[in-house]
Amino acid sequence: LLTPEALYHCPMEQLEEMIRATRYYQVKAKKIKAFLAYLFQNHAGDLARMFRLPPDRLRRELLAIYGIGEETADSILLYAGGFPFFVVDSYTKRILFRLGLMPEKASYRMVQDFFLTRLPKDSQLYNEYHAQLDALGHHICKTRPLCPECPLLDLCAYARENRKNHEKTLPQ
């Protein structure tokens, strides 16, 4: 079942069973099937054909599919299509907010534009930035951050404001 065609023809119950270990597997199975329906109805099941569309048009089409939001659409475009779309996730938003570079409730587009206006348009660079931000957010800049371990400590507004909470562990 490692081809789009095999997944497309796979019964829903079998797909659900295959992804059962994930959270919300029934909802995810419906989303996978919705994407596959789009792929087969619009591109004869051919990912290469799908990625020949102009990227902005493809993004609009992806966003119209049940279960695909901005982060997922941009992930498909960047990681599978190789297009220079910067992926924004909750880690990215949290890090930029704590650094004092974005308001806490910044929109996806606002955060994405922050990177698009400051970095060269390069899919490999965007991939690397996203991977680094993801790792930082997952391991250090968590909901309860490990500020003393952060490589951005000296730049971080959140750490400065919360220094009293970390006085014994933060360098002076």
GROMACS .gro file of C-alpha atoms in nm:
model
  172
    1LEU     CA    1   0.000   0.000   0.000
    2LEU     CA    2   0.287   0.235  -0.063
    3THR     CA    3   0.151   0.386  -0.381
    4PRO     CA    4  -0.119   0.650  -0.418
    5GLU     CA    5  -0.324   0.403  -0.625
    6ALA     CA    6  -0.308   0.131  -0.360
    7LEU     CA    7  -0.410   0.377  -0.089
    8TYR     CA    8  -0.686   0.519  -0.307
    9HIS     CA    9  -0.840   0.175  -0.351
   10CYS     CA   10  -0.776   0.068   0.009
   11PRO     CA   11  -1.098   0.025   0.211
   12MET     CA   12  -1.144   0.295   0.477
   13GLU     CA   13  -1.145   0.036   0.758
   14GLN     CA   14  -0.810  -0.104   0.642
   15LEU     CA   15  -0.657   0.243   0.621
   16GLU     CA   16  -0.787   0.324   0.970
   17GLU     CA   17  -0.631   0.004   1.103
   18MET     CA   18  -0.297   0.088   0.939
   19ILE     CA   19  -0.280   0.428   1.110
   20ARG     CA   20  -0.454   0.325   1.432
   21ALA     CA   21  -0.142   0.402   1.642
   22THR     CA   22  -0.177   0.773   1.557
   23ARG     CA   23  -0.413   1.001   1.743
   24TYR     CA   24  -0.750   1.061   1.577
   25TYR     CA   25  -0.685   0.784   1.324
   26GLN     CA   26  -1.044   0.783   1.194
   27VAL     CA   27  -1.039   1.155   1.115
   28LYS     CA   28  -0.690   1.126   0.964
   29ALA     CA   29  -0.804   0.839   0.741
   30LYS     CA   30  -1.085   1.059   0.604
   31LYS     CA   31  -0.837   1.338   0.535
   32ILE     CA   32  -0.600   1.101   0.355
   33LYS     CA   33  -0.888   0.973   0.144
   34ALA     CA   34  -0.995   1.331   0.064
   35PHE     CA   35  -0.646   1.414  -0.060
   36LEU     CA   36  -0.632   1.093  -0.265
   37ALA     CA   37  -0.973   1.170  -0.420
   38TYR     CA   38  -0.837   1.511  -0.524
   39LEU     CA   39  -0.518   1.355  -0.662
   40PHE     CA   40  -0.704   1.101  -0.874
   41GLN     CA   41  -0.988   1.327  -0.987
   42ASN     CA   42  -0.759   1.613  -1.087
   43HIS     CA   43  -0.421   1.457  -1.167
   44ALA     CA   44  -0.492   1.092  -1.256
   45GLY     CA   45  -0.319   0.988  -0.932
   46ASP     CA   46   0.012   1.132  -1.050
   47LEU     CA   47   0.201   1.340  -0.792
   48ALA     CA   48   0.454   1.459  -1.051
   49ARG     CA   49   0.167   1.590  -1.262
   50MET     CA   50   0.017   1.762  -0.958
   51PHE     CA   51   0.351   1.932  -0.882
   52ARG     CA   52   0.368   2.070  -1.237
   53LEU     CA   53   0.092   2.314  -1.147
   54PRO     CA   54   0.202   2.668  -1.063
   55PRO     CA   55   0.274   2.654  -0.688
   56ASP     CA   56   0.033   2.932  -0.587
   57ARG     CA   57  -0.250   2.764  -0.776
   58LEU     CA   58  -0.162   2.426  -0.625
   59ARG     CA   59  -0.163   2.581  -0.277
   60ARG     CA   60  -0.514   2.718  -0.335
   61GLU     CA   61  -0.630   2.377  -0.456
   62LEU     CA   62  -0.474   2.199  -0.158
   63LEU     CA   63  -0.639   2.442   0.084
   64ALA     CA   64  -0.977   2.354  -0.068
   65ILE     CA   65  -0.935   1.986   0.027
   66TYR     CA   66  -1.102   1.862   0.346
   67GLY     CA   67  -0.846   1.845   0.626
   68ILE     CA   68  -0.569   2.046   0.462
   69GLY     CA   69  -0.486   2.376   0.629
   70GLU     CA   70  -0.205   2.620   0.567
   71GLU     CA   71   0.062   2.426   0.754
   72THR     CA   72  -0.018   2.100   0.576
   73ALA     CA   73  -0.045   2.265   0.233
   74ASP     CA   74   0.288   2.441   0.279
   75SER     CA   75   0.449   2.120   0.410
   76ILE     CA   76   0.333   1.935   0.097
   77LEU     CA   77   0.464   2.214  -0.124
   78LEU     CA   78   0.800   2.242   0.053
   79TYR     CA   79   0.885   1.884   0.144
   80ALA     CA   80   0.718   1.686  -0.134
   81GLY     CA   81   0.715   1.946  -0.411
   82GLY     CA   82   1.040   2.127  -0.339
   83PHE     CA   83   0.870   2.467  -0.368
   84PRO     CA   84   0.994   2.755  -0.150
   85PHE     CA   85   0.705   2.785   0.096
   86PHE     CA   86   0.796   2.856   0.458
   87VAL     CA   87   0.610   2.621   0.695
   88VAL     CA   88   0.478   2.778   1.015
   89ASP     CA   89   0.385   2.559   1.309
   90SER     CA   90   0.306   2.617   1.676
   91TYR     CA   91   0.675   2.590   1.769
   92THR     CA   92   0.767   2.866   1.522
   93LYS     CA   93   0.493   3.094   1.656
   94ARG     CA   94   0.592   3.028   2.017
   95ILE     CA   95   0.962   3.095   1.956
   96LEU     CA   96   0.902   3.421   1.767
   97PHE     CA   97   0.661   3.540   2.035
   98ARG     CA   98   0.906   3.463   2.314
   99LEU     CA   99   1.188   3.635   2.127
  100GLY     CA  100   0.965   3.943   2.112
  101LEU     CA  101   0.945   3.937   1.733
  102MET     CA  102   0.572   3.860   1.696
  103PRO     CA  103   0.255   3.920   1.893
  104GLU     CA  104   0.127   3.612   2.075
  105LYS     CA  105  -0.175   3.575   1.847
  106ALA     CA  106   0.010   3.643   1.521
  107SER     CA  107  -0.158   3.492   1.217
  108TYR     CA  108  -0.002   3.218   1.009
  109ARG     CA  109   0.050   3.464   0.725
  110MET     CA  110   0.212   3.724   0.950
  111VAL     CA  111   0.465   3.472   1.081
  112GLN     CA  112   0.528   3.332   0.733
  113ASP     CA  113   0.582   3.681   0.592
  114PHE     CA  114   0.836   3.749   0.868
  115PHE     CA  115   1.059   3.480   0.717
  116LEU     CA  116   0.972   3.540   0.352
  117THR     CA  117   1.078   3.905   0.376
  118ARG     CA  118   1.407   3.827   0.553
  119LEU     CA  119   1.537   3.512   0.387
  120PRO     CA  120   1.630   3.434   0.028
  121LYS     CA  121   1.359   3.238  -0.152
  122ASP     CA  122   1.518   2.893  -0.120
  123SER     CA  123   1.342   2.567  -0.039
  124GLN     CA  124   1.651   2.406   0.118
  125LEU     CA  125   1.701   2.706   0.344
  126TYR     CA  126   1.333   2.706   0.447
  127ASN     CA  127   1.353   2.333   0.514
  128GLU     CA  128   1.658   2.381   0.738
  129TYR     CA  129   1.509   2.679   0.924
  130HIS     CA  130   1.188   2.489   0.991
  131ALA     CA  131   1.380   2.183   1.111
  132GLN     CA  132   1.590   2.394   1.350
  133LEU     CA  133   1.289   2.581   1.487
  134ASP     CA  134   1.100   2.254   1.525
  135ALA     CA  135   1.388   2.098   1.721
  136LEU     CA  136   1.426   2.406   1.942
  137GLY     CA  137   1.053   2.419   2.014
  138HIS     CA  138   1.027   2.046   2.079
  139HIS     CA  139   1.330   2.009   2.305
  140ILE     CA  140   1.390   2.348   2.471
  141CYS     CA  141   1.130   2.618   2.401
  142LYS     CA  142   0.847   2.399   2.526
  143THR     CA  143   0.526   2.509   2.694
  144ARG     CA  144   0.740   2.507   3.009
  145PRO     CA  145   1.068   2.624   2.854
  146LEU     CA  146   1.417   2.517   2.951
  147CYS     CA  147   1.554   2.869   2.916
  148PRO     CA  148   1.901   2.804   3.061
  149GLU     CA  149   1.964   2.549   2.784
  150CYS     CA  150   1.848   2.773   2.499
  151PRO     CA  151   2.100   2.889   2.237
  152LEU     CA  152   1.889   3.204   2.191
  153LEU     CA  153   1.886   3.291   2.561
  154ASP     CA  154   2.070   3.622   2.518
  155LEU     CA  155   1.820   3.734   2.253
  156CYS     CA  156   1.504   3.620   2.430
  157ALA     CA  157   1.256   3.873   2.571
  158TYR     CA  158   1.065   3.594   2.748
  159ALA     CA  159   1.379   3.477   2.931
  160ARG     CA  160   1.465   3.835   3.033
  161GLU     CA  161   1.113   3.896   3.165
  162ASN     CA  162   1.110   3.567   3.353
  163ARG     CA  163   1.467   3.585   3.480
  164LYS     CA  164   1.351   3.587   3.842
  165ASN     CA  165   1.195   3.244   3.788
  166HIS     CA  166   1.530   3.112   3.667
  167GLU     CA  167   1.775   3.320   3.877
  168LYS     CA  168   1.960   3.018   4.011
  169THR     CA  169   2.006   2.858   3.670
  170LEU     CA  170   2.044   3.147   3.426
  171PRO     CA  171   2.388   3.297   3.368
  172GLN     CA  172   2.415   3.653   3.494
   0.00000   0.00000   0.00000
